[in-house]
Each structure stands twice: as C-alpha cells, then as structure tokens.
XYZ file of C-alpha atoms in Angstrom:
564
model
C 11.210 23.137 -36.370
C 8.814 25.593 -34.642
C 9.908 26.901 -31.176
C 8.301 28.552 -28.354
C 9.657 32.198 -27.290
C 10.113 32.128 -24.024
C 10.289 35.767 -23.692
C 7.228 36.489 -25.983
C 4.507 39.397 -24.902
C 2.275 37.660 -27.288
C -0.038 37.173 -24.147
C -0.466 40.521 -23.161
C -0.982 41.696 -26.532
C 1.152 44.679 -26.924
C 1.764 45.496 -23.106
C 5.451 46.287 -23.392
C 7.536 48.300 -25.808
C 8.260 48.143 -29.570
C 12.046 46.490 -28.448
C 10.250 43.497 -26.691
C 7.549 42.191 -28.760
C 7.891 39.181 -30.359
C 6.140 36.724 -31.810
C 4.850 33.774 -29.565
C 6.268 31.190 -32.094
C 9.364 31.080 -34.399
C 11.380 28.491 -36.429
C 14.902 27.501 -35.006
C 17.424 28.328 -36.346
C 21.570 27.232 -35.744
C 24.370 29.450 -36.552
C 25.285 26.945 -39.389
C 21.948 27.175 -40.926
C 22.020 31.358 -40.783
C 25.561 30.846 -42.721
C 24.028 28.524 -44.878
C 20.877 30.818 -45.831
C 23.172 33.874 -45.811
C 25.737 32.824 -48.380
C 23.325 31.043 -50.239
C 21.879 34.475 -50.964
C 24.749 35.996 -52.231
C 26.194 37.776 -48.607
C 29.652 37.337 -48.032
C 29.092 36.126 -44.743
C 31.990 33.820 -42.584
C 30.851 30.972 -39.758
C 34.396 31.617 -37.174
C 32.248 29.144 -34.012
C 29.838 27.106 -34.266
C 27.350 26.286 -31.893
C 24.318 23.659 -32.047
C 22.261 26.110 -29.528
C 18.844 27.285 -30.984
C 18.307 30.951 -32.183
C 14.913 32.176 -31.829
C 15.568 35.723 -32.230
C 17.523 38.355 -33.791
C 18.694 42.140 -31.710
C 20.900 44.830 -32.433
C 20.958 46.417 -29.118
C 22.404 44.230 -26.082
C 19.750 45.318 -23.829
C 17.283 44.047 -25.698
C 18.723 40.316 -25.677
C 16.369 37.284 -24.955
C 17.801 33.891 -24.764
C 17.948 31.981 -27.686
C 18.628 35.495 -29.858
C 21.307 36.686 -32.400
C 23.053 39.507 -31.116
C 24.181 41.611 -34.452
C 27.233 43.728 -33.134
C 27.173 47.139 -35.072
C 29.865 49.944 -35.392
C 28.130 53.029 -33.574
C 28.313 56.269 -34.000
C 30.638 56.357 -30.670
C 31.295 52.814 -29.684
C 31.123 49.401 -31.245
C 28.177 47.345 -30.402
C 30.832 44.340 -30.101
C 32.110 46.151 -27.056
C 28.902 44.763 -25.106
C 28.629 41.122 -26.204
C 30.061 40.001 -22.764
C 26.142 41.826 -21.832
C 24.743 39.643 -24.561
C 26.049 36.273 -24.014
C 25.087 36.654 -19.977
C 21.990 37.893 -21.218
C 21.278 35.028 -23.129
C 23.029 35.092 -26.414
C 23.340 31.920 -28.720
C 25.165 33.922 -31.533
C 27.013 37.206 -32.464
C 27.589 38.214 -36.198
C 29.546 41.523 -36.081
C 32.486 42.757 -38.444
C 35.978 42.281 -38.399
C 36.742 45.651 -36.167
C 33.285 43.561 -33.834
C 35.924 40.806 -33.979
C 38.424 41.824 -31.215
C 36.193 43.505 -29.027
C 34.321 39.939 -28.446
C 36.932 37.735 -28.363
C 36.695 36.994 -24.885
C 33.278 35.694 -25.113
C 33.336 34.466 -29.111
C 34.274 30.861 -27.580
C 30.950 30.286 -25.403
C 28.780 30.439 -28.789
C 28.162 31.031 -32.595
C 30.301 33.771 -34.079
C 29.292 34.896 -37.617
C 30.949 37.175 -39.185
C 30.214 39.903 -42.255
C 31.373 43.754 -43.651
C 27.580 44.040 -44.485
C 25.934 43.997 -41.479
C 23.653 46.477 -42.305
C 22.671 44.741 -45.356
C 22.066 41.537 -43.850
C 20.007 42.502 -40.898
C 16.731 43.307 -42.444
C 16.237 39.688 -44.666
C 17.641 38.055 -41.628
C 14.919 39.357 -39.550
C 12.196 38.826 -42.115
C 14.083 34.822 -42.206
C 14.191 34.114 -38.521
C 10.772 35.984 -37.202
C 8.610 34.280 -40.092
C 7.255 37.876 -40.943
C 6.438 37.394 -44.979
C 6.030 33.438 -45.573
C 5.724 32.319 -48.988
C 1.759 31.095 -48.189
C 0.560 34.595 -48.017
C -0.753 34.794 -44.842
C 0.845 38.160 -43.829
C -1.278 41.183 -43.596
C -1.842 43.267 -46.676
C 1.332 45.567 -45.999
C 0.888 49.578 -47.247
C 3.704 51.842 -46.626
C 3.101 55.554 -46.810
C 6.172 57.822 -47.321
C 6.858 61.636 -47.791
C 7.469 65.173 -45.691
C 4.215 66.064 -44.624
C 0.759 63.753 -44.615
C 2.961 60.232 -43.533
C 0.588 60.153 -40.639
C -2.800 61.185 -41.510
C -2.107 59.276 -44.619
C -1.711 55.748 -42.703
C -4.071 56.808 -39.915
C -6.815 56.807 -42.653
C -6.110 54.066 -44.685
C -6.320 51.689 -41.302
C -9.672 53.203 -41.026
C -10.879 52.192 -44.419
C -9.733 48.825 -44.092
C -11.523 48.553 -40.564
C -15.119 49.855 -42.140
C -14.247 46.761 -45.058
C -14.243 44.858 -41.934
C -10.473 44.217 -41.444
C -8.432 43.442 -38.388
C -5.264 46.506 -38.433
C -2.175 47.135 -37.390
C 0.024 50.655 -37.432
C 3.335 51.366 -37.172
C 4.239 55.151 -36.824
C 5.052 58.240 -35.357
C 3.067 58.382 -32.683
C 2.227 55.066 -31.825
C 2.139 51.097 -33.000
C -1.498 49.708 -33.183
C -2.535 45.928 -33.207
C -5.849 45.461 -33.124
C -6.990 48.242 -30.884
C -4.442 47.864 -28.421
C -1.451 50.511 -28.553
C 2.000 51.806 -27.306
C 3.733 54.827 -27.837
C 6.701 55.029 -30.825
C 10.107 56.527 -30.601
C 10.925 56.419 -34.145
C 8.419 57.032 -37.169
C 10.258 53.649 -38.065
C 11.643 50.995 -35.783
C 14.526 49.248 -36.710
C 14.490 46.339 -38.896
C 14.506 43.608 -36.143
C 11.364 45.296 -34.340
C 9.571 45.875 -37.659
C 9.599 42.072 -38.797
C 9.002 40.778 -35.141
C 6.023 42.609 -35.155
C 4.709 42.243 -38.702
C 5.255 38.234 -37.505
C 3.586 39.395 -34.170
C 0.554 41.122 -35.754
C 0.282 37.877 -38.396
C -0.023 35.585 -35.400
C -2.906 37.963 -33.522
C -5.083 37.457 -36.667
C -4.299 41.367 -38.263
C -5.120 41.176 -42.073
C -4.044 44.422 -42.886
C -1.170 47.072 -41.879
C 0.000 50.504 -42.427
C 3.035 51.786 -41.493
C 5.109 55.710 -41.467
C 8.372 54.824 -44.005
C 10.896 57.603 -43.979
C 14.021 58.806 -44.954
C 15.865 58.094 -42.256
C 14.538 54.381 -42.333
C 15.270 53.816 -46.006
C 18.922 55.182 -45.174
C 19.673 53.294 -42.135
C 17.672 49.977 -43.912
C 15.218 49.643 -41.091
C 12.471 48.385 -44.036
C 14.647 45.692 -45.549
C 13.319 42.595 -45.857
C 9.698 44.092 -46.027
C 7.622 43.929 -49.619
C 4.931 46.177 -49.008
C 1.628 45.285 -51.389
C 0.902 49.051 -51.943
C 3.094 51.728 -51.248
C 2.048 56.031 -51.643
C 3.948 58.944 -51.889
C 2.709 62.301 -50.197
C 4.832 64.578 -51.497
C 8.496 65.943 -50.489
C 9.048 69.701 -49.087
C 12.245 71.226 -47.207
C 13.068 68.841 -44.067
C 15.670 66.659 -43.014
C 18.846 68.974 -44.919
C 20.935 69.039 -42.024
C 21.029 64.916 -43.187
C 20.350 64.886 -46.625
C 22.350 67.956 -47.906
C 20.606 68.657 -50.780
C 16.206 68.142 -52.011
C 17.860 65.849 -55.062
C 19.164 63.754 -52.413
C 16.193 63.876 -50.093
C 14.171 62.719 -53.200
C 16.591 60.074 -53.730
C 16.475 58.611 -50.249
C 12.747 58.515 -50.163
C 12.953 56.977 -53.932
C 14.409 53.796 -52.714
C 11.457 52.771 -51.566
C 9.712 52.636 -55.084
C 11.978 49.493 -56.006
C 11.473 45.825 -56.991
C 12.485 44.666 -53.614
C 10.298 46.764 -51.098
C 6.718 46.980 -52.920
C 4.551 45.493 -55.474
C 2.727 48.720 -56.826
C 3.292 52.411 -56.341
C 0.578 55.303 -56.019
C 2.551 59.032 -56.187
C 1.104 62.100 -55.325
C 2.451 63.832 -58.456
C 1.524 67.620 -57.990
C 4.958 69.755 -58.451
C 8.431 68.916 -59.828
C 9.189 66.314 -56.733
C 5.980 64.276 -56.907
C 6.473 64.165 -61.024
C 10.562 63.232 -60.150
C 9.613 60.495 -57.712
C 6.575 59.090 -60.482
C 9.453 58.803 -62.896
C 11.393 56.923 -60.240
C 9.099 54.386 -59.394
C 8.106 54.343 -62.975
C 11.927 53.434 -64.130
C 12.405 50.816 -61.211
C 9.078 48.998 -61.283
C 7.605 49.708 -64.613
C 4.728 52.142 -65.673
C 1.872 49.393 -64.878
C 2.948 49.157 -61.147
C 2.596 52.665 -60.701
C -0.103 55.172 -60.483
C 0.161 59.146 -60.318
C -2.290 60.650 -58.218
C -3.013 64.279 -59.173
C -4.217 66.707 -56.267
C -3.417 69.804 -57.967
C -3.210 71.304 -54.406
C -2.108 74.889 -54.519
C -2.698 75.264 -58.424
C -6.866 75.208 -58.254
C -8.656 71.187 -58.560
C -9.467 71.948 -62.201
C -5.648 72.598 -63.044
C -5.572 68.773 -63.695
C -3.203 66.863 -66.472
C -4.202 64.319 -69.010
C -4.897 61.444 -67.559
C -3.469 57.628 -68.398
C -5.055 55.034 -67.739
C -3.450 54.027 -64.731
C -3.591 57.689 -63.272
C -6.096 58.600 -60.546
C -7.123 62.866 -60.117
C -8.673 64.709 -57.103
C -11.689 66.753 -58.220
C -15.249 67.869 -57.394
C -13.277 69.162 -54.315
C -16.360 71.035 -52.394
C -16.354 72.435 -48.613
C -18.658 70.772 -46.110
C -18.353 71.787 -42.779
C -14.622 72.239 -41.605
C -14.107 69.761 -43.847
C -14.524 68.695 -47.651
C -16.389 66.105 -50.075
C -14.674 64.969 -53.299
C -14.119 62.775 -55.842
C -11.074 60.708 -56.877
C -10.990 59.892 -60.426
C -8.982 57.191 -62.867
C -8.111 57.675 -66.494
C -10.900 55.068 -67.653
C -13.202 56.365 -65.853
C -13.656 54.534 -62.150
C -14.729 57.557 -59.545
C -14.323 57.230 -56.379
C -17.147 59.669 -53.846
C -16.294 60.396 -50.702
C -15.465 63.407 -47.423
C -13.612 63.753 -44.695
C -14.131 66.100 -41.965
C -10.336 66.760 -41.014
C -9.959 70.537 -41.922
C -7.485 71.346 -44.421
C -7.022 71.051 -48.522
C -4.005 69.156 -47.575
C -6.413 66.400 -45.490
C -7.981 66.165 -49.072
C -5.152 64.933 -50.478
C -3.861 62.382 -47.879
C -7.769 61.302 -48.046
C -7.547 61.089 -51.915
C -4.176 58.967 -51.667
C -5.533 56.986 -49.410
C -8.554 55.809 -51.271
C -6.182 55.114 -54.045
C -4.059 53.053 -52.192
C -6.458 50.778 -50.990
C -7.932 50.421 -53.905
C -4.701 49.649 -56.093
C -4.213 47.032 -53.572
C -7.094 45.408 -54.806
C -9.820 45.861 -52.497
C -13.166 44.638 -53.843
C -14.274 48.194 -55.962
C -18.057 47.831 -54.740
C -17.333 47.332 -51.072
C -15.157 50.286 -50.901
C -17.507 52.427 -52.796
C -19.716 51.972 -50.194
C -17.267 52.290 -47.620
C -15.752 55.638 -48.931
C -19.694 57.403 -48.929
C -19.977 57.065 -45.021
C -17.811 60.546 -43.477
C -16.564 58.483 -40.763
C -14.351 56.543 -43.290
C -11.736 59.409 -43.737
C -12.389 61.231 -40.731
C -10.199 59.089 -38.442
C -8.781 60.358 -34.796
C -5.329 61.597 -35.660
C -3.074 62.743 -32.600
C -1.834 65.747 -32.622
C -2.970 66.439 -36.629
C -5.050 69.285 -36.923
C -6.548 68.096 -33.976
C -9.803 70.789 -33.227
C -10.394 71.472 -29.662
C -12.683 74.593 -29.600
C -14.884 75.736 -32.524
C -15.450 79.264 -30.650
C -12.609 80.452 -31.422
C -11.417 77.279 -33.681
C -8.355 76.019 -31.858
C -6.566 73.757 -33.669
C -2.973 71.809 -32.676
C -1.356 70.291 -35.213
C 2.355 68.862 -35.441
C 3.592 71.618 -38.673
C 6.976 71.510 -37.828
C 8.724 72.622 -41.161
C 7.853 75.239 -43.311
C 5.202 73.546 -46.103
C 3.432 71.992 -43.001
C 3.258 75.628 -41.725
C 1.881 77.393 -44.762
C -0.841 74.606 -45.343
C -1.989 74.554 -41.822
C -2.265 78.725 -41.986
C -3.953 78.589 -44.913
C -6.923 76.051 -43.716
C -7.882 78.636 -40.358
C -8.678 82.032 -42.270
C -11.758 82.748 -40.523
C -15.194 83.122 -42.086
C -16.203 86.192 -40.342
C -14.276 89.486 -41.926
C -13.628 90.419 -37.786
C -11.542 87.133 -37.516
C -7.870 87.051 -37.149
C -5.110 84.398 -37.069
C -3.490 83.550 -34.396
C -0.167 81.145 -34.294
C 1.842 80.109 -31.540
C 5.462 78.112 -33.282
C 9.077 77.261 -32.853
C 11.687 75.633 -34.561
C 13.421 72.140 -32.907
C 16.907 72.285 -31.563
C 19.957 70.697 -33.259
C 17.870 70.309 -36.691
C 17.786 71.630 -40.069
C 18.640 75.447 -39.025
C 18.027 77.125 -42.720
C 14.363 76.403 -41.816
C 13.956 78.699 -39.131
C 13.259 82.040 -40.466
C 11.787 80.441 -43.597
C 9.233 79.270 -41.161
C 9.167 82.794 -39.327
C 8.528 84.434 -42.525
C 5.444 82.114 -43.330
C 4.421 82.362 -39.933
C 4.415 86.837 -41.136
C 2.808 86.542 -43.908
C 0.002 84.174 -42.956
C -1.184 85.457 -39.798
C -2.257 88.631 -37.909
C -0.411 87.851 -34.867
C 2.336 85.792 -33.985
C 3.886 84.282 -30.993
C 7.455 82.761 -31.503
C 7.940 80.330 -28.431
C 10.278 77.119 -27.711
C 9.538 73.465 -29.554
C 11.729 71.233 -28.428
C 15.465 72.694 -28.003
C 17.731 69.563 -27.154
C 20.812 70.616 -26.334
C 20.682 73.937 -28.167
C 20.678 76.983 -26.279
C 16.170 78.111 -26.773
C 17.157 81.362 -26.964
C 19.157 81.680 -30.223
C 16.251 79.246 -32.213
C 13.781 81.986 -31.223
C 15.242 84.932 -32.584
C 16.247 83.179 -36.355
C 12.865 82.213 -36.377
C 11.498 85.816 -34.934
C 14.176 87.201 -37.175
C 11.960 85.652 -40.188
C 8.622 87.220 -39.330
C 10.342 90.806 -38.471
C 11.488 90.323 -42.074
C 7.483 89.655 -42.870
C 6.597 92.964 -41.221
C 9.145 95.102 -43.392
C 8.160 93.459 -46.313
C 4.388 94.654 -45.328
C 3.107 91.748 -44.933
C 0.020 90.708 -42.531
C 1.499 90.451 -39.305
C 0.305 93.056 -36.868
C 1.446 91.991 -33.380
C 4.791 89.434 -33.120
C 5.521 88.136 -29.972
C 8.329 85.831 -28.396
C 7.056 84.225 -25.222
C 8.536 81.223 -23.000
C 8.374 79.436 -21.327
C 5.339 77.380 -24.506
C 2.691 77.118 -21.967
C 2.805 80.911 -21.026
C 2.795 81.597 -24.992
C -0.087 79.116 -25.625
C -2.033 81.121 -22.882
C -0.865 84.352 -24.342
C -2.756 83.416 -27.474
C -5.773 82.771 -26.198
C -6.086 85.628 -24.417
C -5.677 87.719 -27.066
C -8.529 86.028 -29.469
C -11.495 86.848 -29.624
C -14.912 84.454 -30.217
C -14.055 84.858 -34.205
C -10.391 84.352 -34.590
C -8.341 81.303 -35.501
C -5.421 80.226 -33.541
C -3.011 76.924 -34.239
C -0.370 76.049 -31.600
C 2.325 74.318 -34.531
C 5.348 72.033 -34.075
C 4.791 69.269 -31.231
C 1.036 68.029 -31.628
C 0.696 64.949 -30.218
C 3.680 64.726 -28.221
C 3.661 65.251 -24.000
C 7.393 65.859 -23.384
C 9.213 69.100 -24.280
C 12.937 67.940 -24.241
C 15.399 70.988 -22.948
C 19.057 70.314 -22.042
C 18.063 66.602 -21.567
C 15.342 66.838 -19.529
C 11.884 65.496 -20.424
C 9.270 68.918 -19.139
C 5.795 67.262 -19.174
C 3.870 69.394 -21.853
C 1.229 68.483 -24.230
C -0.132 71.533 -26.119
C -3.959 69.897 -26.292
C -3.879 70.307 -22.565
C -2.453 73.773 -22.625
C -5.264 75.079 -25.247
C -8.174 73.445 -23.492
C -7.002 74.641 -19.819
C -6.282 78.288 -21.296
C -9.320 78.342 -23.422
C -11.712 77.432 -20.144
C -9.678 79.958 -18.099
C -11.011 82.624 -20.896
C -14.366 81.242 -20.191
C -14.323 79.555 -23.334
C -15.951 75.593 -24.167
C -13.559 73.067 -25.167
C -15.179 69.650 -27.143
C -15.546 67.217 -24.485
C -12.961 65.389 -25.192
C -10.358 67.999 -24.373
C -12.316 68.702 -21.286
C -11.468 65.273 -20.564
C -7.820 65.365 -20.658
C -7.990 68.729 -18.645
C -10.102 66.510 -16.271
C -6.835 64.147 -16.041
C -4.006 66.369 -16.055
C-alpha cells in the first residue's frame, strides 16, 4: 500500500536540508512486516511490541523524526541514541529498533509503539532504508547511479560526469561535498556522504522528480560507518589514494582497504580504477578479485611518469594519451585495448583535471551510454569544463589566482605544479594551512611541498577546531624552514593570521606575472575556530584583495565582491 508523507518537501523541490527530504510517496510498512523482511534476509532481528501503526519513514537522529517514521536508536560515541526515544515517540514515532543496551533506556516509552530489536543495527540500517523509501525497485526506474571514490579528484570527478550526462540530455542529481543537486536546484552538504537514511530518501526523492542519472562523493568514512548500504551503484571509479584520513585509518593498507569495499558484489555492477602507482594497481586487483576481471576496467593516466609511460593494454583497459595543452587547460584522448578512442578537453587547469576528465569519460561510457552520442558529446569543451566550487577555481588571469580546496599533501604538490608561470619573471605564490584535530603527520609534509614548489610562502590558519592555530602553523612552517635548508626554492616564508590578512599579503606581493593559489578551504564560507563559525570564503578574499591592488577579477568574482 502506497502512502502519502505528510512531512514530504517534495513540493518545494529541495528547499530544506539533506535530514528532511523525503520522498512525496512511500509504501507502508508495520513493525511486523519490517521483522518479517528483516529475518527473512538473514538479520537476527527480534519483534519485543507490536504495533499496527503505519511506518513511512526511517531516522537515526531524534530530531529528525516525522510521524509515521522508524526511529533506529544507535550507541554514540557519548550517549545512546535510545536515551532520546521519549523525543521520538512525542515527535511522532511509530517504531524504535535499537540494541539490547537501547533496551533499558526506552523502556518507558517501548509500550506506546513497535519495539524491534537487533546487535546489528548498523548493518541493518542501510537495506532498511533502501526497503522502506522505495530507492532501487526491481523495475529499474532509478537513476543510473555512479559513485566516485578516492583522496583527491572525488569532486571534480562527479561534478563532470553530471555534466556529460546533462549534454546527452539527462535530468541529474549530486550528492557531495559541497552540495546535493536535483535537477538544478541545490543545498549545501555537511558530509561528502550523508548517512544511509538521507542517501536512499533522496535517491527515492530524485526518482520521483524525474532525475535519470546521479553522481555521488563515496568515501572512507562512509564505507566505514555503512552510510552506502543498500545502494548498487551501475558504475563506480576510483581516483586514486594518497596520505589522508591516518589519524582514522592508521595505516595506507588500511585506507586502501576501507575505500576497497566499495568494489564488491553488493555496492556496484562494474568498476573503472585509475591504476597509475602501487595503490591504484592494489585497488584494480581488489575489485578484480571481488567482482571479476570483466566488471572492471583499469584506467591508465600515467600522471607524474610522462603520458607515453603507458602499460599493455587488455581489452577491457582504457589509457590517457595525446595529452596536449590548450589554453589553461588540455585536449586528450582516452583510449581502450581494442581500440575505441575517446577525443575530448577540458579547460580546468591542471594534469590532475586530465585525469578526473579521462575517468570520467570512462565511466560513463562503461555504464553504457550510447558510444556515438557521447563521442559527440565529449568534442564540445564545455562537456568537461564544468563549474566546480572551490576546485581550482580561476579568479584573475593577471596574475592567475587560483583557489582550490588542496588540503593534504598530493593535492598540494599537484595544484603547485599546474601554476609555474610562463613568463621566466613569474613566481609562485601560496597561501596554506593544515586543519585542526586531523591527521597531524601531514603538516610539515605539506610545509615541505609547499618549500620546494614555490618562491614564496605564506603559512596561515585553515580551519583549527578546537586546536590551539598557533601550534598547526609552526609544524607546518617547521616543514618549509626544512625546504629552505635543504636549498630548495623558497625565497620568502611567511606566517600570517588572521587568513584574510595572509590572502592580502599575497597579493600584494605578486606581481602582473606570478602565480598565487590560496590551498585548503576552497569552496567553503566558514572558518571554524574554538567553535565558532568566522564568515570567510577565500574567493571573496582574492577578488577584494586583487581589486584593492588595482587588479581585474573575472566577473564573476566581481560579483560575489558585489554581494559580500
């Protein structure tokens, strides 16, 4: 039986957050039927209360609950998520499932409706979601699903293949970093993945406004936590895997292994891996072992060793070559073992852009795009030259100014590498810092890029947290003063706060020639310190310091100058 949500923000699109959008229309479900389809999939799952009242959603946080919904009570990291289902049930709660330690804590309200309950809450959550929100049915009409993991390039990756589906005349959907996208309309993102009752209430949300394709940001975190369970993506690419995320992971074998899990049986039909160093060839072999060598394709960029450094190619493998500059940006090829090429540019500057372009391509057309229409697709620049917050984003050509989110140390060295100026007079400029309460071996890694890559630098905060600002500065300043001993080509180092005053700093030292990247926040407006939210978005801070030097800004900078 098909039910009405009463709380739905189907009507107003996506006006709202990522915790309250729901699909307009979703099939009822009764506590007994949950237990039913539970157990009947092998969870060990216990029905304590039943109640005949009809569930039309599914929440993990109590201030998120809509009548009709499934409250799933969680252990937290502090307190049990059972110790607010007396919230819940006045919020409208027709069911808790929670764990035996969930048990106590809701006794008091466990009579007044359905009480489920399991030790695998986590594992249940995701295909319970997919179940109740509708957001894969059997008849295929979901969107074509990508999923784009890896440290750097997530993004731009995602970012680009929504804009090839668009120019094959595709209604899209996004869910990522920096924002979630149906259709046009858009709201920010807290997490590069939502948790697994968002995700499939608005896959089902996004199926119901007519999208018929989606990409979405999968990382580590999310594959840990199982925020993607219960979601078989058609096509899903690899980018490739650099030092981030230790102070969680502990080691790069288990980083690799987190991000492997999403090359299984269960989460996506066919596999394209960016298989240029000892990680991308470790996760091909993954995906290889779980879902067989015909569901997965390497994709060699060669980046770093020189386009022509290229392997023998299978069949099934794609390669980046014919890689020529054009502008800031590049054209290129992508080409398969039997022969299929792929011609196409992108005007985003960087090698690295080249690559996430490259995968791109592939991924769309492993998911088995008509060849011809994307062919045609792929020759027009606009294709692969989507608007990508806060990712390499140009604002001035005169000097170039670029901001770009490189917030670990590959991200660094690639984005330092693309802005070595033409003229023999030009210099490099970056302003950096390292986030608070994050992966602290890092730090001076990044500081000793930072030395080695540019001509002057200016260490500054990113966002600090709770960590004291000034400690972060000096491990990372520590790493370019080791730079300058070692010789290296850093003539001027700098450590400015608070970021605005180092931002200006830069740009009044360059000159019409020189090339200067403000690294670490990109598209993000908020600078957190101690807990407070300090309005800053580094765009605005380049274009208003640039114009102050007398400098133009493209007009669309000028624009958010105009509005600040």
């Amino acid at each position: 039986m098909k039910a009405q949500n009463p709380m739905s923000n189907n009507d107003s699109a996506l006006a709202g957050t990522a915790q309250t959008l729901r699909p307009a229309t979703v099939k009822e479900h009764t506590a007994q039927e949950i237990f039913t389809w539970l157990n009947d999939r092998g969870f060990d799952v216990e029905l304590l209360s039943e109640e005949n009242a009809p569930i039309l959603g599914i929440a993990m946080d109590s201030r998120e609950i809509q009548p009709g919904d499934l409250y799933v009570a969680l252990p937290g990291a502090k307190v049990h998520g059972a110790s607010f289902a007396k919230t819940a049930v006045e919020a409208g709660a027709a069911a808790i499932l929670t764990d035996r330690a969930g048990l106590e804590l809701c006794k008091d309200t466990s009579s007044q409706i359905g009480l489920l309950r399991t030790e695998n809450l986590r594992g249940i959550v995701g295909p319970l979601s997919a179940e109740i929100y509708g957001s894969q049915p059997a008849d295929g009409s979901a969107p074509t699903l990508f999923a784009v993991t890896g440290t750097n390039g997530k993004t731009t990756t995602t970012y680009m293949v929504n804009s090839i589906m668009q120019h094959l005349g595709h209604t899209t959907g996004l869910i990522g970093t920096i924002e979630i996208l149906a259709g046009g309309a858009s709201i920010p993102s807290k997490l590069t993945t939502p948790e697994s009752t968002h995700v499939h209430s608005l896959i089902s949300l996004m199926r119901e406004q007519g999208i018929t394709s989606m990409a979405m940001e999968v990382s580590s975190h999310a594959l840990d936590y199982r925020r993607v369970d219960g979601v078989k993506y058609d096509v899903a690419g690899f980018t490739n895997l650099t030092q981030d995320h230790l102070d969680l992971h502990g080691t790069m074998e288990n980083y690799c292994d987190s991000k492997a899990q999403l090359f299984t049986p269960d989460r996506t039909s066919r596999a394209v891996i960016t298989a240029d160093d000892q990680w991308g060839e470790s996760m091909a072999q993954k995906a290889i072992d779980a879902l067989g060598r015909e569901s997965v394709v390497r994709l060699f960029t060669a980046h770093g060793n020189g386009y022509e450094s290229l392997p023998e190619l299978e069949t099934f493998d794609w390669a980046l070559t014919a890689v020529c500059r054009q502008g800031i940006g590049h054209s290129f090829e992508v080409v398969r073992g039997d022969g299929v090429r792929l011609k196409s540019s992108t005007q985003l500057p960087a090698d690295f852009n080249v690559s996430n372009a490259a995968l791109a391509a592939v991924m769309v057309y492993e998911a088995g795009i008509d060849s011809n229409a994307l062919e045609a697709q792929l020759a027009e620049t606009e294709t692969l030259t989507p608007v990508v917050p806060g990712r390499m984003q140009l604002i001035s050509t005169e000097p170039t100014a670029i901001v770009d989110f490189a917030h670990n140390p590959d991200a660094l060295q690639r984005a330092l590498e693309a802005l070595d100026p033409a003229e023999e007079d030009g210099k490099v400029i970056v302003v950096f810092g390292a986030t608070g309460e994050r992966d602290q071996t890092k730090r001076p890694i990044m500081g000793e890029i930072a030395g080695r890559n540019a001509d002057i630098v200016i260490v500054t905060d990113d966002d600090p947290h709770d960590e004291a600002p000034e400690p972060i500065r000096a491990e990372v300043e520590a790493g370019v003063q080791k730079a300058n001993q070692d010789g290296a080509r850093v003539q001027q180092i700098l450590n400015i706060e608070p970021r605005s005053q180092a931002i200006a700093r830069a740009i009044e030292l360059a000159g019409q020639h020189d090339s200067i990247l403000v690294a670490g926040r990109g598209h993000e407006v908020a600078q957190e310190v101690a807990g407070v939210d300090l309005e800053l978005d580094d765009r605005v801070e380049v274009a208003r310091s640039l114009q102050a030097q007398g400098y133009s800004v493209l007009p669309a900078y000028q624009a958010m100058v105009d509005e600040a």
